[in-house]
mmCIF file of C-alpha atoms in Angstrom:
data_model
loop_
_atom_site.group_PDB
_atom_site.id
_atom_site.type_symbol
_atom_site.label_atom_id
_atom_site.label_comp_id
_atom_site.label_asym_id
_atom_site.label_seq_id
_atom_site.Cartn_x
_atom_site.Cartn_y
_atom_site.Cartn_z
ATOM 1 C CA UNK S 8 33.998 -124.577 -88.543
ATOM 2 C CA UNK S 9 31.795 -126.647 -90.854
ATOM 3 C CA UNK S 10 32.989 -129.866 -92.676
ATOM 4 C CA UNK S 11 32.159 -130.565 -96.138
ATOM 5 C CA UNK S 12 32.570 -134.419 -95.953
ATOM 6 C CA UNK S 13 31.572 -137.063 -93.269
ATOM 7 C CA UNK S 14 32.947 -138.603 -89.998
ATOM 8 C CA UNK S 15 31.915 -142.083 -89.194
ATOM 9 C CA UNK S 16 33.141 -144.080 -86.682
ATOM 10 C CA UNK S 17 33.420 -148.416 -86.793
ATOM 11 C CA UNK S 18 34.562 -150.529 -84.046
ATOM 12 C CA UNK S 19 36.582 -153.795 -84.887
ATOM 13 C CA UNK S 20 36.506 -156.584 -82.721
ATOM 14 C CA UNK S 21 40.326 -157.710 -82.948
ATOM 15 C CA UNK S 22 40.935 -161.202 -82.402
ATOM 16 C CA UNK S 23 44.705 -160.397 -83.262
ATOM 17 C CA UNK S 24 44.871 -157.337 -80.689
ATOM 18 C CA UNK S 25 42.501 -158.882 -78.525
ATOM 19 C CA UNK S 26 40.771 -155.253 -77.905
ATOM 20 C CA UNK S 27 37.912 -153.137 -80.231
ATOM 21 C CA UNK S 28 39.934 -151.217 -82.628
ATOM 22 C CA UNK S 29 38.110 -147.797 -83.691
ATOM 23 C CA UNK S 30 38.155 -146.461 -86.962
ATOM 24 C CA UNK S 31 37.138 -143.062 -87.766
ATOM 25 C CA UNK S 32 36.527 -142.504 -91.364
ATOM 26 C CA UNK S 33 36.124 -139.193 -93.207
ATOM 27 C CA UNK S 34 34.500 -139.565 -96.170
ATOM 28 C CA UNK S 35 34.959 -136.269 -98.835
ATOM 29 C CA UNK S 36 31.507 -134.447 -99.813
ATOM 30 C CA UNK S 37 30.112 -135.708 -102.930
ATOM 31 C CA UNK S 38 30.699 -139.428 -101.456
ATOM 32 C CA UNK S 39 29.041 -141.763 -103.878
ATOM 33 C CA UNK S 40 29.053 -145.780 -103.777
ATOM 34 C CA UNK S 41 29.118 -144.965 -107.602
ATOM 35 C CA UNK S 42 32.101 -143.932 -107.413
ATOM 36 C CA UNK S 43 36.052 -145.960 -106.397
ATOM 37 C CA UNK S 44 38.126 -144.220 -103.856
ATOM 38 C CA UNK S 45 41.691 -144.259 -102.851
ATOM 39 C CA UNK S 46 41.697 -145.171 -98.914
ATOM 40 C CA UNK S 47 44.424 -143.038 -97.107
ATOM 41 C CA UNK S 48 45.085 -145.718 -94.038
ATOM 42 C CA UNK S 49 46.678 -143.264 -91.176
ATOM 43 C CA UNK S 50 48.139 -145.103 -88.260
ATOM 44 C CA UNK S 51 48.237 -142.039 -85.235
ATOM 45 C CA UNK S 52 44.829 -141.514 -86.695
ATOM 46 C CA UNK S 53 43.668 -138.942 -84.133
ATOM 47 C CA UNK S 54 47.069 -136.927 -84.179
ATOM 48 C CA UNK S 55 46.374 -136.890 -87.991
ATOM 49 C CA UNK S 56 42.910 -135.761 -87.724
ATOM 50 C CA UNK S 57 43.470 -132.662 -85.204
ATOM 51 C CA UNK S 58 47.399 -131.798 -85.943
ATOM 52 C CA UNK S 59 47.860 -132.681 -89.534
ATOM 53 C CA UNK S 60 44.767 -132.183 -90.204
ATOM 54 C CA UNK S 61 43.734 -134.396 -92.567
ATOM 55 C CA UNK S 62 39.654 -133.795 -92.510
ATOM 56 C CA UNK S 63 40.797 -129.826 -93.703
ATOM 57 C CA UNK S 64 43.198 -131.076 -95.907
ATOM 58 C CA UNK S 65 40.377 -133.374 -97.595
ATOM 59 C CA UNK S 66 37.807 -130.605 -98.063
ATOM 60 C CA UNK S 67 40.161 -128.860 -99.117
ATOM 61 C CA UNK S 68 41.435 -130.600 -102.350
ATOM 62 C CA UNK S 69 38.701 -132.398 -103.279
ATOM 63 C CA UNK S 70 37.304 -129.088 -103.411
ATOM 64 C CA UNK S 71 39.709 -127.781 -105.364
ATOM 65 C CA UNK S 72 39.735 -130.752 -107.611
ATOM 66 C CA UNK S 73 43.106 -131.383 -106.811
ATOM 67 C CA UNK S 74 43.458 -134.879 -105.673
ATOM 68 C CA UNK S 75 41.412 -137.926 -106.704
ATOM 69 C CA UNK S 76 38.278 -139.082 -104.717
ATOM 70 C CA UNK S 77 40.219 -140.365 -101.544
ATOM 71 C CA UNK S 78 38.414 -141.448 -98.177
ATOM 72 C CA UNK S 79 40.692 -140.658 -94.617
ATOM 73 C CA UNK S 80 40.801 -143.750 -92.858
ATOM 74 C CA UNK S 81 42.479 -143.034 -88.758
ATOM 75 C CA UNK S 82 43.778 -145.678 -86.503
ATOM 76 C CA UNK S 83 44.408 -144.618 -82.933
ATOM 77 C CA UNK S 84 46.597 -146.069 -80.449
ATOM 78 C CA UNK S 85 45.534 -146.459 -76.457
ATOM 79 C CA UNK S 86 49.062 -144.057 -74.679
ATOM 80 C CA UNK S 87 52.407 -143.903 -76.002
ATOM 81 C CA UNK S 88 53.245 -147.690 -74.078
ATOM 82 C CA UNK S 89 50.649 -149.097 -76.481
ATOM 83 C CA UNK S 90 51.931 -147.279 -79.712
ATOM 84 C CA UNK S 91 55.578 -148.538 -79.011
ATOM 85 C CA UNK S 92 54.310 -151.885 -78.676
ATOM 86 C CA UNK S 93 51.887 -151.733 -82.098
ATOM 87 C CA UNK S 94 54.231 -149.741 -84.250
ATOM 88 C CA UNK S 95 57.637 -150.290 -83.062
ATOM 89 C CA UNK S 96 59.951 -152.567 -85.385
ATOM 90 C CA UNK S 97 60.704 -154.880 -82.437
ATOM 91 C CA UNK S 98 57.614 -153.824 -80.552
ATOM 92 C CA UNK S 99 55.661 -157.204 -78.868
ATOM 93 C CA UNK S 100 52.372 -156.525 -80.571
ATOM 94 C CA UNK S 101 53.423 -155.322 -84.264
ATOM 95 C CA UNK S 102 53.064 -158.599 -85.456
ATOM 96 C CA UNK S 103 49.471 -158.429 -84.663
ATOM 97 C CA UNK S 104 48.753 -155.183 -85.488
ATOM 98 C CA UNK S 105 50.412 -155.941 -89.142
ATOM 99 C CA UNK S 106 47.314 -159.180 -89.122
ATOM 100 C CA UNK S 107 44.848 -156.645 -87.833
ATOM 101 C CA UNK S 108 45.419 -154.396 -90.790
ATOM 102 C CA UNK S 109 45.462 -157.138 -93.620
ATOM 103 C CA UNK S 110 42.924 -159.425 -92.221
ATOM 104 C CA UNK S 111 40.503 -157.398 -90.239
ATOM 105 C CA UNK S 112 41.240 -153.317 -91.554
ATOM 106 C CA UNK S 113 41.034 -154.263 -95.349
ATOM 107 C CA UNK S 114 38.376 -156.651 -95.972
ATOM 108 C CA UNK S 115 35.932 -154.676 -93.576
ATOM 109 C CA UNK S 116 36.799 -151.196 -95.524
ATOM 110 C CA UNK S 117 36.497 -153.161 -99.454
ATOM 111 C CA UNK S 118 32.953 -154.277 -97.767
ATOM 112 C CA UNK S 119 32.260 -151.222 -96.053
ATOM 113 C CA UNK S 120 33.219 -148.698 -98.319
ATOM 114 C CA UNK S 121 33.643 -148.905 -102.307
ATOM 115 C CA UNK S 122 37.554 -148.530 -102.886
ATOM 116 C CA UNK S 123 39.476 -150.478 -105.556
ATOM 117 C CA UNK S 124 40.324 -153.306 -103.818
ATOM 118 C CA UNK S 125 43.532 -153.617 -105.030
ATOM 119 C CA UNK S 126 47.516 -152.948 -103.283
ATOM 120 C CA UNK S 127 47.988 -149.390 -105.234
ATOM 121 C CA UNK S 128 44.356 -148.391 -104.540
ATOM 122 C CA UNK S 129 45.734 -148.490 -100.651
ATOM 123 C CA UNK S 130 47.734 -145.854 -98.818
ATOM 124 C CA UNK S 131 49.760 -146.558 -95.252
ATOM 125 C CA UNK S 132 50.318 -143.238 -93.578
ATOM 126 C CA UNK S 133 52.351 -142.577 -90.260
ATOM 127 C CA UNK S 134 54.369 -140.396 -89.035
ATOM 128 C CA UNK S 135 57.871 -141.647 -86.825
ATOM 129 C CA UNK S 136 57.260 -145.093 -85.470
ATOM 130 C CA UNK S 137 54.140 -145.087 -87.444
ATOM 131 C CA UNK S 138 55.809 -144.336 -90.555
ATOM 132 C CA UNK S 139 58.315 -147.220 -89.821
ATOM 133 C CA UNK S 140 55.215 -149.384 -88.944
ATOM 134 C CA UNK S 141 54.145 -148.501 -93.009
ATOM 135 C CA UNK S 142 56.973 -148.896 -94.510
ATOM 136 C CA UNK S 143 57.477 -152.660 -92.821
ATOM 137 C CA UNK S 144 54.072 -153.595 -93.954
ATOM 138 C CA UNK S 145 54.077 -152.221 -97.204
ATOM 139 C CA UNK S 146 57.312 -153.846 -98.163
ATOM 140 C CA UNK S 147 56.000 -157.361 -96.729
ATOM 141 C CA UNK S 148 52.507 -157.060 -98.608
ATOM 142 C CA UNK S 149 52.932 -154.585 -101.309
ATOM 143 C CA UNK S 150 49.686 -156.619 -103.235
ATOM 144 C CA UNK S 151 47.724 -155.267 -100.297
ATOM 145 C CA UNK S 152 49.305 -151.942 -99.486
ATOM 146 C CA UNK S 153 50.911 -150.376 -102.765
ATOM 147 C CA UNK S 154 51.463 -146.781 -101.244
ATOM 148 C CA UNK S 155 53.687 -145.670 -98.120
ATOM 149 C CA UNK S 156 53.764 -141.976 -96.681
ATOM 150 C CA UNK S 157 55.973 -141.866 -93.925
ATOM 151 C CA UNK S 158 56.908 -138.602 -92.151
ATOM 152 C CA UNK S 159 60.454 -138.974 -90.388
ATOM 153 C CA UNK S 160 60.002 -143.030 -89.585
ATOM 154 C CA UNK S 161 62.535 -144.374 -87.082
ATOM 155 C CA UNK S 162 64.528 -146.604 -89.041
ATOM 156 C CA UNK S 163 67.243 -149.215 -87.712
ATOM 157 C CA UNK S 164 68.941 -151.849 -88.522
ATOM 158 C CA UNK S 165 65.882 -153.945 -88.619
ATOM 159 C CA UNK S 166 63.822 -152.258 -90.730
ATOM 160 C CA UNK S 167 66.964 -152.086 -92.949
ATOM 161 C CA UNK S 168 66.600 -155.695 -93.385
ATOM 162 C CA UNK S 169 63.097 -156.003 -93.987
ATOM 163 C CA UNK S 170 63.620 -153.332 -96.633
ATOM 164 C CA UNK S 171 66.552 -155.127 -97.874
ATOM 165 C CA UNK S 172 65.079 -158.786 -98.316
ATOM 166 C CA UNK S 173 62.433 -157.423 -100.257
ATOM 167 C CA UNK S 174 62.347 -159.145 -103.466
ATOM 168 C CA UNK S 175 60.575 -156.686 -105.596
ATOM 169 C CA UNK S 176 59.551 -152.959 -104.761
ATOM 170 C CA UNK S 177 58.699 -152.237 -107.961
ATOM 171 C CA UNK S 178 54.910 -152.286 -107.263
ATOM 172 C CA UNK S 179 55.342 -149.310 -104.315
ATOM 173 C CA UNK S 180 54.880 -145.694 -104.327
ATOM 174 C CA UNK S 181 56.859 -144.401 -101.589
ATOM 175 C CA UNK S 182 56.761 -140.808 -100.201
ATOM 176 C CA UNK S 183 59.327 -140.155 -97.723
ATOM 177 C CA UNK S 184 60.456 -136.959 -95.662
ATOM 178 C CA UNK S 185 63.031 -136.263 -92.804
ATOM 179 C CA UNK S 186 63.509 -132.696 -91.041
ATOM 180 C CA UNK S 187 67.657 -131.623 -90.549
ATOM 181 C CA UNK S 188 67.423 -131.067 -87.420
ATOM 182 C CA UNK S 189 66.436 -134.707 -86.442
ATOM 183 C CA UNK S 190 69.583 -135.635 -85.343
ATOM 184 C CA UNK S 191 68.990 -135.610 -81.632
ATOM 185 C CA UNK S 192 65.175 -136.903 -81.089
ATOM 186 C CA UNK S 193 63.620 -137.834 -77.573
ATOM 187 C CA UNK S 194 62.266 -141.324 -78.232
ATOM 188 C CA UNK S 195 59.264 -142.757 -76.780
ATOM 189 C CA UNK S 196 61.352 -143.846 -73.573
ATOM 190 C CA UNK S 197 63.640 -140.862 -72.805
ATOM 191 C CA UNK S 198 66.237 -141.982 -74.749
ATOM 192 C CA UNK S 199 68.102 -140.121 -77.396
ATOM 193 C CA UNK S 200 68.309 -140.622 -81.125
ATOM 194 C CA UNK S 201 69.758 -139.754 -84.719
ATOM 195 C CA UNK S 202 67.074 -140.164 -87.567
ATOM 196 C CA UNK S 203 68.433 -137.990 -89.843
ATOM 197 C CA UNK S 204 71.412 -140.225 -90.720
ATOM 198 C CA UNK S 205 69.714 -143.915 -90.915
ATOM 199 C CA UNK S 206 67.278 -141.848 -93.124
ATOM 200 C CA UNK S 207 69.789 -140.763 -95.110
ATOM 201 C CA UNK S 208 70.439 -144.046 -95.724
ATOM 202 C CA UNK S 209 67.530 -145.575 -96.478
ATOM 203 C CA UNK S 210 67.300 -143.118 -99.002
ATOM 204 C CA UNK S 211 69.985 -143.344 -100.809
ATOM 205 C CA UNK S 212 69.239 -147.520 -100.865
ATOM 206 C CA UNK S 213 65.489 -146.408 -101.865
ATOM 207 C CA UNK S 214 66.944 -144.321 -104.773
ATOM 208 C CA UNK S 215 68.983 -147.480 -106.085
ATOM 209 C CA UNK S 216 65.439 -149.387 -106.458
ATOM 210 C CA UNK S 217 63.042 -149.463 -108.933
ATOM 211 C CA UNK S 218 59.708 -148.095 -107.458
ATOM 212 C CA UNK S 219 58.166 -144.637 -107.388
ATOM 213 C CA UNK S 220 60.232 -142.948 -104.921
ATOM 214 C CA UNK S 221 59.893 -139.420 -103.430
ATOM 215 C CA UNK S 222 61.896 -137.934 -101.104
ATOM 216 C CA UNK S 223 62.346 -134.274 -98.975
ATOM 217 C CA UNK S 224 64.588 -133.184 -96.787
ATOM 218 C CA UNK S 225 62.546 -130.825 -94.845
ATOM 219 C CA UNK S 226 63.998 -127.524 -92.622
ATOM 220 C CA UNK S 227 62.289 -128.618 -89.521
ATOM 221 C CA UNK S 228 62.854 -130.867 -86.416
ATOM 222 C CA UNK S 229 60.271 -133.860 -85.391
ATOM 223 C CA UNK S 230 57.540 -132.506 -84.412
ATOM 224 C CA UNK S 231 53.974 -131.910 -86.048
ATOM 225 C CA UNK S 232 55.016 -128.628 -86.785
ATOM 226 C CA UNK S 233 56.702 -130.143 -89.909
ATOM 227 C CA UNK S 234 55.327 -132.786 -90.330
ATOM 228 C CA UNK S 235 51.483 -130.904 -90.620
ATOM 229 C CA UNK S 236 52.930 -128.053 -93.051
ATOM 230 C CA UNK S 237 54.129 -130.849 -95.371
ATOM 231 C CA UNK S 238 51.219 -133.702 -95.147
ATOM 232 C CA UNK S 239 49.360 -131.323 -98.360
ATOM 233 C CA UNK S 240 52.233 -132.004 -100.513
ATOM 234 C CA UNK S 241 52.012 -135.714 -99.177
ATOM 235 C CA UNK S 242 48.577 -135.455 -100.048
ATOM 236 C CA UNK S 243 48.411 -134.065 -103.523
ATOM 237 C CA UNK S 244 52.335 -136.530 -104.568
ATOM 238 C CA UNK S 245 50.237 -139.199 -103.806
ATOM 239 C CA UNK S 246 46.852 -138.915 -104.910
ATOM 240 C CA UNK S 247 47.171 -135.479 -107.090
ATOM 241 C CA UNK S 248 45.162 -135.685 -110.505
#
């Protein structure tokens, strides 16, 4: 099937990683430097590209004239051992994959590509650790990253506290979404988990804050199943005209 807009793919030397970080970039079809764009940063870039299908999606509503001009922006991990250490709260590289994004990811896309260099003009996306991995950053920098869609993030006690010490959400638009059946998830190591209930609890703190909050309680487990059929209304909450 044809695509209306354009896949490009950078490398990025990381000196914070230490490896060559690919982005693949899907610009929408009447791309213009003329004109700003929203970028839509998606950590679990490739599952977003092929399950949640973001490229579709993007075709789709610009299209339709249903979101504004928005460029897809995918970040990959190396196997599930790298992803737990990039994305995980406590994970040994998130640290400097949180320095890769604000000091190599957004000055190389406001050169690159003609967004609004600004924190609301930015989107983190990700999806369970990846969504946690958003929210973390987004919270610590929200003059960089003012946006946060996270599909059923793993949330403990320590991202509880980063939330918590935050002194001012105010600036954040934060779309958030848990399925009711994830009460019993198989984590990245075999080991069983609850993220319905600490989600449950984040939003309910969330709602007590003064930011642009949106939250669903989806009918569906954790899998890209759900989390695909909802990424449109994602989509058009966060960037819908």
């Amino acid at each position: 099937m044809g695509r209306d807009g354009s896949m490009k793919e950078y490398n990025i030397d990381s000196r914070y990683l230490d490896e060559t970080m690919k982005l693949r970039v899907y610009t929408p079809k009447n791309f213009s430097p003329l004109y700003k764009y929203h970028f839509c940063i998606m950590q679990d870039g490739n599952d977003y590209f092929q399950m949640g299908r973001a490229a579709t999606l993007s075709d789709e509503l610009h299209a339709d004239q249903e979101i504004e001009n928005t460029i897809f922006i995918g970040i990959h991990y190396n196997d599930k051992y790298d992803r737990l250490d990039k994305y995980h709260p406590d994970g040994k590289k998130q640290a400097d994959y949180v320095n890769f994004l604000i000091r190599e990811v957004v000055p190389f896309l406001d050169e690159e590509l003609p967004g609004y260099c600004m924190g609301r003009g930015r989107t983190l996306v990700g999806d369970s650790l990846a969504g946690s991995l958003a929210l973390m950053t987004a919270v610590k920098f929200p003059n960089i990253f003012g946006n946060v869609i996270m599909q059923s993030p793993y949330v403990d006690q320590h991202v509880m506290e980063v939330v918590e010490s935050a002194k001012d959400l105010s600036s954040l638009t934060i779309y958030h979404t848990i399925g009711n059946q994830e009460y019993d998830v198989e984590a990245t190591k075999g080991e069983r988990k609850n993220f319905l209930q600490p989600n449950r609890e984040l939003r309910d703190y969330l709602n007590r804050q003064p930011l642009a909050y949106t939250f669903h309680e989806l009918d569906g487990d954790h899998t890209w199943g759900s989390w695909q059929k909802d990424f449109k209304r994602a989509l058009l909450t966060m960037f819908g005209k």
